[in-house]
Coordinates of C-alpha atoms in Angstrom, one line a residue:
X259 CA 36.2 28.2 19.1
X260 CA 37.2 31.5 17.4
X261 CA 34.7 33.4 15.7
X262 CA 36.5 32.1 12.3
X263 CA 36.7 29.2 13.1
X264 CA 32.9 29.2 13.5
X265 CA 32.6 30.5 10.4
X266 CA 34.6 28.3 8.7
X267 CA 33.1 25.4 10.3
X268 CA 29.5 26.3 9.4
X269 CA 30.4 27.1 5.2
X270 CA 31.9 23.2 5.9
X271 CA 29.2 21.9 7.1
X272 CA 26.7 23.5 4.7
X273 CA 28.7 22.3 1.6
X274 CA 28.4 19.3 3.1
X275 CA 24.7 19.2 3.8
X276 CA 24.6 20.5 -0.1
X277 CA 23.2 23.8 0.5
X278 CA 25.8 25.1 -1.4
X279 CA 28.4 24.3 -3.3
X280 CA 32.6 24.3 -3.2
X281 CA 32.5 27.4 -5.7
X282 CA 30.3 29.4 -3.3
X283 CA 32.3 28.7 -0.4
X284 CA 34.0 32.3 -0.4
X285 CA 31.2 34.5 -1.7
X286 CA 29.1 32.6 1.5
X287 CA 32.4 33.3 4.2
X288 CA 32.0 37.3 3.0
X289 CA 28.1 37.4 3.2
X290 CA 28.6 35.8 6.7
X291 CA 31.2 37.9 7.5
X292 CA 29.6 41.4 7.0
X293 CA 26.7 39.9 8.9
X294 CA 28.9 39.6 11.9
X295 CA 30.5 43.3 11.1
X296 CA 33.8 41.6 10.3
X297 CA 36.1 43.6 8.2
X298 CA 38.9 40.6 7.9
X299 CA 39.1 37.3 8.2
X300 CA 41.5 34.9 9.6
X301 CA 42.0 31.3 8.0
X302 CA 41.8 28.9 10.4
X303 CA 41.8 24.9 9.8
X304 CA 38.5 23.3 10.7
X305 CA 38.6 19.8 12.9
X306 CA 36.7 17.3 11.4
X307 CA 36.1 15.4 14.8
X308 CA 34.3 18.5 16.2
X309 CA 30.8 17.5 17.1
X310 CA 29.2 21.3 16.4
X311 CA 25.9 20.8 14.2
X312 CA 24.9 23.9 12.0
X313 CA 22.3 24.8 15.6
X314 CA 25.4 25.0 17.7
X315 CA 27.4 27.1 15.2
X316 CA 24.2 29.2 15.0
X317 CA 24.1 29.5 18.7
X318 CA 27.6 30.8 18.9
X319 CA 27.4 33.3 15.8
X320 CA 23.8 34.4 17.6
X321 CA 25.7 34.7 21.2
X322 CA 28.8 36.7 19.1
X323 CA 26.5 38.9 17.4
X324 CA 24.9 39.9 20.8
X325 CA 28.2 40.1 22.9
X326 CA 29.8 42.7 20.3
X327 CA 26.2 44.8 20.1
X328 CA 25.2 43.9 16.8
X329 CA 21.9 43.2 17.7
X330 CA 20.0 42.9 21.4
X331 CA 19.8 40.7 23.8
X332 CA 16.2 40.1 22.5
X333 CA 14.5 35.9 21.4
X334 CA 13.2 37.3 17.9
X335 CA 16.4 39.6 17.1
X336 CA 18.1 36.7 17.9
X337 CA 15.8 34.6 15.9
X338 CA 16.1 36.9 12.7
X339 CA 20.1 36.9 12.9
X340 CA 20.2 32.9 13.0
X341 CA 17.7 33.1 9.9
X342 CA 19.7 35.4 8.2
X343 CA 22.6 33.7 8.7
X344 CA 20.9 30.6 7.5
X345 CA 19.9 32.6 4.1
X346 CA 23.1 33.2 3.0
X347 CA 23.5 29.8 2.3
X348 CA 20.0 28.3 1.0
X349 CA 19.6 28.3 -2.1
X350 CA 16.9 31.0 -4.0
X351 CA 13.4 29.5 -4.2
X352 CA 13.0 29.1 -8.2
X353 CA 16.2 26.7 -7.6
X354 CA 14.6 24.7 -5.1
X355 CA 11.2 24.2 -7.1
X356 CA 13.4 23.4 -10.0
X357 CA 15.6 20.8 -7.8
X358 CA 12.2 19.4 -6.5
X359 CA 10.5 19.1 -9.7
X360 CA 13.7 16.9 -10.9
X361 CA 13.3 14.6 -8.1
X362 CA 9.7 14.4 -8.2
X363 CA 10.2 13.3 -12.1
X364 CA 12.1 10.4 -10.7
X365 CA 9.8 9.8 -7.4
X366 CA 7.5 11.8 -5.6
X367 CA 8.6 10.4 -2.3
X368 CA 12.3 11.3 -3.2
X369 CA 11.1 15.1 -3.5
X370 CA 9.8 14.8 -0.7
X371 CA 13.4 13.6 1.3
X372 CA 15.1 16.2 -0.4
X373 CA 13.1 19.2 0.3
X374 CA 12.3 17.7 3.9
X375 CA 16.5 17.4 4.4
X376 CA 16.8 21.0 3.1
X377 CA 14.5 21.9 5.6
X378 CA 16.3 20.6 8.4
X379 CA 20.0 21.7 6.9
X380 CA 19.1 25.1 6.8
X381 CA 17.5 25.2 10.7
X382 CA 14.2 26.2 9.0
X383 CA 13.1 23.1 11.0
X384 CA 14.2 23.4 14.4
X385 CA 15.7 19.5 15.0
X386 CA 17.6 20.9 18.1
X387 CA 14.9 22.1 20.0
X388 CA 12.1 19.3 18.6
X389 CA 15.0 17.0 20.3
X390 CA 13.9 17.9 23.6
X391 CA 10.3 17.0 23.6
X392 CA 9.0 14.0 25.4
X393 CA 7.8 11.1 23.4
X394 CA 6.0 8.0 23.8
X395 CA 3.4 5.1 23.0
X396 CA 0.8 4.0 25.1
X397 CA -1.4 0.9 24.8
X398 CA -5.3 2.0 24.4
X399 CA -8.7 0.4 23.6
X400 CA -8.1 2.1 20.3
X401 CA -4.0 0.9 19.8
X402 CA -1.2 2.6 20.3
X403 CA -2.0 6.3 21.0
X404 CA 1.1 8.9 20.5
X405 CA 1.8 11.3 23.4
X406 CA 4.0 14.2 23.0
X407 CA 5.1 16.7 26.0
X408 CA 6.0 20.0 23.8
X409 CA 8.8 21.0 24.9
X410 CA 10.4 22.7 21.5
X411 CA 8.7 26.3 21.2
X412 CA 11.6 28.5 23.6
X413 CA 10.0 30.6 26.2
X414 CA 9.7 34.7 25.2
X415 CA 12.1 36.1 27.9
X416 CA 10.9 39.0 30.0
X417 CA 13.0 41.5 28.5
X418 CA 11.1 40.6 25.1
X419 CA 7.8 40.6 26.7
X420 CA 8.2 43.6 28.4
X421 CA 9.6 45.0 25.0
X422 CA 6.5 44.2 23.1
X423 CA 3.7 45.6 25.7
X424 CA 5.3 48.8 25.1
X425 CA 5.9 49.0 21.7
X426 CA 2.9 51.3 19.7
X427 CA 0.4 49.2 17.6
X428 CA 1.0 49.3 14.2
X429 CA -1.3 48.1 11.9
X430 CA 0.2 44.9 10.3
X431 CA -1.3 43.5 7.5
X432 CA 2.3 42.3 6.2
X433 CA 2.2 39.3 6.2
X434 CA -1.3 39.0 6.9
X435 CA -0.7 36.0 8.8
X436 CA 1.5 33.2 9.7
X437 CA 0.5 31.0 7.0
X438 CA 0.3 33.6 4.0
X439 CA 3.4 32.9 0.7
X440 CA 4.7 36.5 1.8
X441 CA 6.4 34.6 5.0
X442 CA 8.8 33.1 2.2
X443 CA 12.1 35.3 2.7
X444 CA 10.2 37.6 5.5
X445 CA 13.0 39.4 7.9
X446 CA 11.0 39.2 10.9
X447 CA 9.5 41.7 13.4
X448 CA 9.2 41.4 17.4
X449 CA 6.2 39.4 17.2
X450 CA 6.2 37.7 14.1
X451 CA 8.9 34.9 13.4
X452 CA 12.2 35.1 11.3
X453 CA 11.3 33.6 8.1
X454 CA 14.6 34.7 6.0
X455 CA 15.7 30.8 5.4
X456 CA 12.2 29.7 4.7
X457 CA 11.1 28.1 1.5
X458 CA 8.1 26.9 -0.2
X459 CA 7.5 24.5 -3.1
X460 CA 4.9 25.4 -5.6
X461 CA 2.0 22.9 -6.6
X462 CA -1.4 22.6 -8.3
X463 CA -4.0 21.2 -6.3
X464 CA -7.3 20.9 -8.8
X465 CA -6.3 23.8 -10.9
X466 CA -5.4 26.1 -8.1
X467 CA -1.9 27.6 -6.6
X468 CA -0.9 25.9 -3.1
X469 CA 2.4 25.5 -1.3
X470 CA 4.5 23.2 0.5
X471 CA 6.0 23.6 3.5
X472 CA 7.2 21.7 6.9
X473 CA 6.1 22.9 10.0
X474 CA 9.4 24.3 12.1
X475 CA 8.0 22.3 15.1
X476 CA 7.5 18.8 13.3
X477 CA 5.2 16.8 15.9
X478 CA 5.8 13.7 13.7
X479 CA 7.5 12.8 11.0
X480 CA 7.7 14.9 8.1
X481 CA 4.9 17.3 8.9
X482 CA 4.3 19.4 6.0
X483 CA 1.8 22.5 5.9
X484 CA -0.1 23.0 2.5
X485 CA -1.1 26.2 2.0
X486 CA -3.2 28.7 0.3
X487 CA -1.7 31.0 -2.8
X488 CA -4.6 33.1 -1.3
X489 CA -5.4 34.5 2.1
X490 CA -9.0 33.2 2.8
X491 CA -10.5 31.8 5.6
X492 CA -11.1 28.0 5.8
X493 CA -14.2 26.3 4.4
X494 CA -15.1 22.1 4.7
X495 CA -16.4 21.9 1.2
X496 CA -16.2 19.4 -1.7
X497 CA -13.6 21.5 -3.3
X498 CA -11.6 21.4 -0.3
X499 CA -12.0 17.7 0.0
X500 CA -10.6 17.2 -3.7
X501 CA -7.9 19.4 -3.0
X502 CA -7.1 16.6 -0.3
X503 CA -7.6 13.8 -2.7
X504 CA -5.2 15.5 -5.2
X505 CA -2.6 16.1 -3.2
X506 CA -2.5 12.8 -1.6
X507 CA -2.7 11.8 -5.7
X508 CA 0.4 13.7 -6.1
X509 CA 1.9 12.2 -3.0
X510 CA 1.0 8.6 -2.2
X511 CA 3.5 7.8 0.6
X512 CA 1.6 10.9 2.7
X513 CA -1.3 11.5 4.1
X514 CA -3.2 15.1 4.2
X515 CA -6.0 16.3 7.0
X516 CA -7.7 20.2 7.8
X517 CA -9.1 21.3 10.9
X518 CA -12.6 22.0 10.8
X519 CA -13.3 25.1 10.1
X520 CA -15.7 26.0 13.3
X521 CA -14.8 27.5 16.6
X522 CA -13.6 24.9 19.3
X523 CA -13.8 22.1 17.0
X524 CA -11.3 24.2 14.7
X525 CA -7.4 24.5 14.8
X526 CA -5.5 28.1 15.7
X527 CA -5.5 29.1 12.4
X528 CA -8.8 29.4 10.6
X529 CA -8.2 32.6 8.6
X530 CA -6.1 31.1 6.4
X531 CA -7.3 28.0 4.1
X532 CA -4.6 25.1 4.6
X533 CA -4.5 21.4 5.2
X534 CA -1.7 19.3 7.2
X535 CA 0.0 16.5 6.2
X536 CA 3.0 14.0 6.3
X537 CA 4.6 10.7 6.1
X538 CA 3.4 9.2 9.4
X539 CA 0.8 6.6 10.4
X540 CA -1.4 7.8 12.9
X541 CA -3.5 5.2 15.4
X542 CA -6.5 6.1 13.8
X543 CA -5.4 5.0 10.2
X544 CA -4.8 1.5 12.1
X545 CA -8.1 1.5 13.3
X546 CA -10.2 -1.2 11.8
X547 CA -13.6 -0.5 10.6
X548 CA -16.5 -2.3 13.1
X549 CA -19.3 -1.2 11.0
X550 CA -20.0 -1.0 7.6
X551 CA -22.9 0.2 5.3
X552 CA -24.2 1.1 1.8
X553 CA -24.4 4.5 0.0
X554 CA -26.9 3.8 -2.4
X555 CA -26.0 6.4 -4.9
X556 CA -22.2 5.3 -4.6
X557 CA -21.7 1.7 -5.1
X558 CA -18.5 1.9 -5.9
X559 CA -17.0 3.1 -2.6
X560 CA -17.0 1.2 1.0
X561 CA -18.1 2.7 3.6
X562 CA -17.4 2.3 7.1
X563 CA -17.4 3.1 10.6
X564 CA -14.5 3.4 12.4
X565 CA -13.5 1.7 16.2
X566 CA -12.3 4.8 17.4
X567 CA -13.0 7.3 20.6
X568 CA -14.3 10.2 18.2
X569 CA -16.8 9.4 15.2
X570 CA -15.3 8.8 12.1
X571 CA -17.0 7.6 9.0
X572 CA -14.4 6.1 6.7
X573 CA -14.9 5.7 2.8
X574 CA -12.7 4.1 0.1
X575 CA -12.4 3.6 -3.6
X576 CA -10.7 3.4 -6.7
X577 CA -12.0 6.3 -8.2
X578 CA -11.0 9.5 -6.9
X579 CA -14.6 11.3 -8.6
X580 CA -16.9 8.3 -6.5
X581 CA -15.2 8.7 -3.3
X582 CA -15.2 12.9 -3.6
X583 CA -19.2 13.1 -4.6
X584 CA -19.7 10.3 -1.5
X585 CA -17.3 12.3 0.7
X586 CA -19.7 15.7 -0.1
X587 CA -22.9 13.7 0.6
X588 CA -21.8 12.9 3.9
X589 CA -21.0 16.3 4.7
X590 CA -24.0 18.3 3.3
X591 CA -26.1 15.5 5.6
X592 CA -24.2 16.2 8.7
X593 CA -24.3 19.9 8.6
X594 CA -28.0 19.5 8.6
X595 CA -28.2 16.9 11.1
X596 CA -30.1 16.9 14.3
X597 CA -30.4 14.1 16.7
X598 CA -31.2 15.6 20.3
X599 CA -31.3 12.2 21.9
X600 CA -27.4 12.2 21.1
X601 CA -27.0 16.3 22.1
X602 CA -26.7 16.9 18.7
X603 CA -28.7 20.2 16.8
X604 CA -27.1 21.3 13.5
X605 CA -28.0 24.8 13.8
X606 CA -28.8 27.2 17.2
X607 CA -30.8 29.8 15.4
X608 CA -28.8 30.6 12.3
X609 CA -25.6 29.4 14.0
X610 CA -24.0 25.9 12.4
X611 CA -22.6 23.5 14.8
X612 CA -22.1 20.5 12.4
X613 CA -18.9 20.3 10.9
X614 CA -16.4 18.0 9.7
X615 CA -12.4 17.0 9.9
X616 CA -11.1 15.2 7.0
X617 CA -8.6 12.8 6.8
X618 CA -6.7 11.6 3.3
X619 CA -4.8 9.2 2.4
X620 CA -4.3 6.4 -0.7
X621 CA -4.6 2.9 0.8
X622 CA -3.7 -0.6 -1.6
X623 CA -3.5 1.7 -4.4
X624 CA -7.0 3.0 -3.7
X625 CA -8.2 6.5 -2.2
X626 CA -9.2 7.1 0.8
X627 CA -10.7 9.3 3.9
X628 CA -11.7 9.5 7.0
X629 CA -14.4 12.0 8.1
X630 CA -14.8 13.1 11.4
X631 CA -18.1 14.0 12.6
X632 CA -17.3 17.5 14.8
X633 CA -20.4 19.6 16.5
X634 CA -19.5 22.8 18.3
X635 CA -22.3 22.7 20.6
X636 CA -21.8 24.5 24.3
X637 CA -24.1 24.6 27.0
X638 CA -24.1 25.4 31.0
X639 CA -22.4 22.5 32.2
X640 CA -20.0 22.5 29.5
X641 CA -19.4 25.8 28.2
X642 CA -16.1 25.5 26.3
X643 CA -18.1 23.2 24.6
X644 CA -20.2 19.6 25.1
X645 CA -18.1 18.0 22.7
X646 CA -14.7 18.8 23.9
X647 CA -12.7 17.5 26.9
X648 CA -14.9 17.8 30.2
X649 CA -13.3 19.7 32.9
X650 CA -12.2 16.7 34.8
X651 CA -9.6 16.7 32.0
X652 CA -8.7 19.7 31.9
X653 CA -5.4 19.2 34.8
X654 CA -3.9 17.3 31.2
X655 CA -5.7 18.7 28.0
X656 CA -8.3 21.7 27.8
X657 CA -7.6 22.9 24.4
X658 CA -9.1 22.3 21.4
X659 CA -9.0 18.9 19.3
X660 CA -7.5 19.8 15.9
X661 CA -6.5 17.5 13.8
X662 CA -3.4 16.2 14.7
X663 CA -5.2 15.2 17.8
X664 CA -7.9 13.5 16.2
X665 CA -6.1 11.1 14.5
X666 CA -4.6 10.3 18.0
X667 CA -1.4 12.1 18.8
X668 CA -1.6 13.8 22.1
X669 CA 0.0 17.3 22.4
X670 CA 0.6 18.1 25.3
X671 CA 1.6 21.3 27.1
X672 CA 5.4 21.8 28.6
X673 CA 4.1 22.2 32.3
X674 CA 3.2 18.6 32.4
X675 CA 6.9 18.2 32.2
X676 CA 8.0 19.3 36.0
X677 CA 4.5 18.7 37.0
X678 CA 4.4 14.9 36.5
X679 CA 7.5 14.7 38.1
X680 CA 5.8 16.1 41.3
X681 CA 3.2 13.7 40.5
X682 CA 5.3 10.4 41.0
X683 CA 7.0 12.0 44.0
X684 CA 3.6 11.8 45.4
X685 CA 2.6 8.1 44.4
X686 CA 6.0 7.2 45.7
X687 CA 5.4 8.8 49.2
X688 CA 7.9 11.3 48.9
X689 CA 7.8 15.1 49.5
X690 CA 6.1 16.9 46.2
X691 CA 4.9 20.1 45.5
X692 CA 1.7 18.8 43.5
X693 CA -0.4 21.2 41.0
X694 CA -4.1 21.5 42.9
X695 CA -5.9 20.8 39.8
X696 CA -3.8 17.6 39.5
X697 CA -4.8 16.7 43.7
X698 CA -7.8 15.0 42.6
X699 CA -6.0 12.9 39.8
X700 CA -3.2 11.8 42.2
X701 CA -5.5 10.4 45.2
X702 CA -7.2 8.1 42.2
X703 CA -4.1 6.7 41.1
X704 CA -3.1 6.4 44.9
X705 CA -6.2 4.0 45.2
X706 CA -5.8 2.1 42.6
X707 CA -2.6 1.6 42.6
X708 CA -1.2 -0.4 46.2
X709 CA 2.1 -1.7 45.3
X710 CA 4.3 2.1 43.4
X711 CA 7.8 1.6 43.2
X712 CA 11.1 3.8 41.6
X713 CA 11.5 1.3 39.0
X714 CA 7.6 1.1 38.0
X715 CA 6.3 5.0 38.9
X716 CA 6.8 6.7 35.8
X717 CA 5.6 3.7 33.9
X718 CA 2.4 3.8 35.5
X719 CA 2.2 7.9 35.2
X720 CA 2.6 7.6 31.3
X721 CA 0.2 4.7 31.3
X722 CA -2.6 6.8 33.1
X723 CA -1.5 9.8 30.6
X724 CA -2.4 8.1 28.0
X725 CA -5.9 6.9 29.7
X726 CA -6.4 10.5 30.2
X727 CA -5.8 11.6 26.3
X728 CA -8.5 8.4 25.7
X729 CA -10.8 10.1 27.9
X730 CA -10.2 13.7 26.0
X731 CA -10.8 11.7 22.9
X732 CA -13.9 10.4 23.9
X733 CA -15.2 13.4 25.3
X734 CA -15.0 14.8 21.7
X735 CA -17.0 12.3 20.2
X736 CA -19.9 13.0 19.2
X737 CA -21.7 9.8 19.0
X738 CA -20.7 8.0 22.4
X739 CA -18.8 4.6 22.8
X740 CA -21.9 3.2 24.4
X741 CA -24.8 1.2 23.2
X742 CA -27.2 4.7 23.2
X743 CA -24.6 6.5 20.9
X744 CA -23.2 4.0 18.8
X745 CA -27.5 3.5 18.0
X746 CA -27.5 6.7 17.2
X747 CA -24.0 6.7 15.0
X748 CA -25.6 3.5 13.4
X749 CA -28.9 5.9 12.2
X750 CA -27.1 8.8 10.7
X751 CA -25.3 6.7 8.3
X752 CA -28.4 4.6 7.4
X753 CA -29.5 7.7 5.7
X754 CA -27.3 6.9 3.2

């Protein structure tokens, strides 16, 4: 295919997508066309059975635009041409709040599909590389638990690597960080990601300024990313938790979480205030409560405790005010908690170990959330932390539990990809080229299992997987499965 043709093909497919429309089609070819350092143009008749996607166009404009020097041979230059590309034809952001507000006037969840499309038209959301992670169910004592092999996020080639160890350090504080509004529109830099066809929608959570956005690397449907106006560190706090409850107010068919806000417990982001969210139903929202109790000062909500590896204490009402004062009395208790029969101490000097995960969500037309009892808590034997996944894990998951994994979607890191290959090879008899730390792992299955065939190997692999991501789960409970801990769950909440 031509370099016009390319073009050509890609304005086609855009107006088709409705990123822009017929009247824009020329102004869009010459904006493209300087971007590629094109002085002419040749008409050439697109073929409407061509399979090319707007991600293979890119690729090809990208490969063009390095072939005939335009830019380097580098992953982020050729990341910032793709978005730039991309920009050209996305529409400004007052036009996409406005288009957004329309739709929401109609139905919230049919803002939602249009900004969520829009994301994906204009590559912002990278469908062709999210199409190559691994995904599965596996059956658990808790239900279905999701397991995902992360294969989107490309590899920094050498060249780049080697590029950016050289490079001078600079101070910068622009954006401030990955999450901040100033990403909206942002060129790009080697070491920070092409933002140029990246959008936000404003909203007003409990009188404040917040965005929404999708996450590039959606791990599950629709994953959004609600965001700070300001760049401030994240706090658990009773405002934070009506933020949740509003948001899930504005948007009924979602659900909205945060990390906690501690080391190890935390997510990778903790310096800027956001939450996480989508249209997805996670195993631990079809978790059934085992245990219930009364909270004296809040008769009007339910509360609950959750059969699930980690702790959860789940609440529920009809009245967002009742469930938001009962949701702030469980976690002003829990930071102050100390049961050392159960390993847990709030506070190691003036250090705070108690925190808490939150989980959102409107249920039957009622509200609802799921708190997550988190302590950051190391000690000798476990010193990336007594409350995160024990060592013997560690061949599978080591790093922290945020919320995504919580709520009981596994993911996972692209090694385990080649490496569980090498792992059936071994059950199967065959010549393998097993991982050491995964040795140990391999000679269990091996006795367990007598009778390993071709047809049943990688069944049994993803079945033990997902045993595995149980096992992490459980080791970040903080009140154990057993009778001792579940005793000990059972006289926290009776506080209440």
């Amino acid at each position: 295919m031509s370099i016009f043709l390319t073009v050509n093909t890609l304005i086609e497919k855009a107006i088709t997508a409705g990123l822009i429309g017929k009247e824009d089609e020329v102004y869009a070819r010459n904006r493209i066309l300087a971007l590629l350092k094109l002085e002419t143009y040749k008409a050439e008749k697109t073929d409407s059975s061509d399979g090319s996607e707007i991600p293979d166009l890119l690729e090809t404009m990208t490969a063009y635009a390095v072939d005939h020097a335009i830019i380097e041979d580098l992953f982020d230059e050729k990341e910032m041409f793709s978005a730039r590309v991309m920009d050209v034809l996305v529409a400004r952001p007052s036009d996409i709040n406005s288009r957004f507000a329309g739709h929401y006037k109609e139905e919230p969840r049919q803002a939602t599909d249009y900004f969520y499309k829009l994301s994906q038209d204009s590559n912002y959301i990278q469908t062709k590389r999210i199409s190559q992670n691994i995904s599965y169910q596996v059956d658990s004592d808790y239900g279905e638990l999701d397991i995902t092999i992360n294969l989107s996020k490309p590899e920094k080639d050498p060249k780049q690597i080697a590029l950016e160890k050289t490079m001078p350090k600079k101070d910068q504080t622009y954006p401030q960080c990955l999450l901040c509004v100033e990403n909206e529109g942002y060129e790009g830099r080697i070491g920070h990601p092409a933002r140029a066809n990246h959008r936000m929608i404003r909203l007003n959570l409990a009188g404040e300024p917040w965005m929404l956005q999708y996450s590039p690397y959606v791990y599950y449907n629709e994953h959004c990313i609600v965001l700070s106006e300001t760049h401030r560190p994240m706090e658990i706090n009773r405002a934070g938790f009506e933020r949740l409850l509003h948001f899930v107010h504005q948007f009924p068919h979602y659900f909205a979480g945060s990390n906690a806000d501690l080391p190890i417990v935390g997510g990778s982001i903790l310096s800027h205030d956001h939450y996480q969210g989508g249209h997805y139903e996670f195993a631990m929202e079809r978790a059934e409560i085992e245990y219930t109790f009364s909270m004296n000062r809040h008769p009007e909500v339910e509360a609950g405790i959750v059969k699930w590896p980690m702790s959860v204490v789940r609440l529920n009402s009809g009245s967002m005010g009742e469930l938001l004062s009962a949701a702030e009395e469980v976690l002003t208790s829990w930071k102050e908690y100390s049961d050392p029969e159960a390993e847990v101490l709030a506070l190691t000097g003036d250090t705070p170990h108690n925190t808490i995960t939150p989980i959102a969500r409107m249920r039957d037309g009622k509200y609802e959330m799921d708190l997550v009892l988190r302590n950051n808590r190391t000690d000798e034997k476990h010193p990336m932390g007594i409350f995160h996944p024990h060592e013997d894990v560690h061949h599978i998951k080591k790093e922290n539990i945020g919320l995504i994994e919580v709520m009981g979607l596994a993911v996972l890191p692209a090694r385990l990809k080649g490496e569980l290959r090498e792992v059936e090879s071994a059950l199967l008899g065959e010549s393998h080229d097993v991982a050491d730390y995964h040795l140990p792992w391999v000679k269990e299955l091996q006795d367990r299992y007598q009778d390993v065939t071709s047809d049943n190997v990688s069944a049994i692999v993803k079945e033990e997987l997902g045993k595995k991501f149980s096992r992490v789960l459980e080791d970040a409970g903080v009140f154990k499965r057993d009778v001792r801990g579940q005793q000990a769950f059972k006289r926290f909440v009776e506080g209440f």
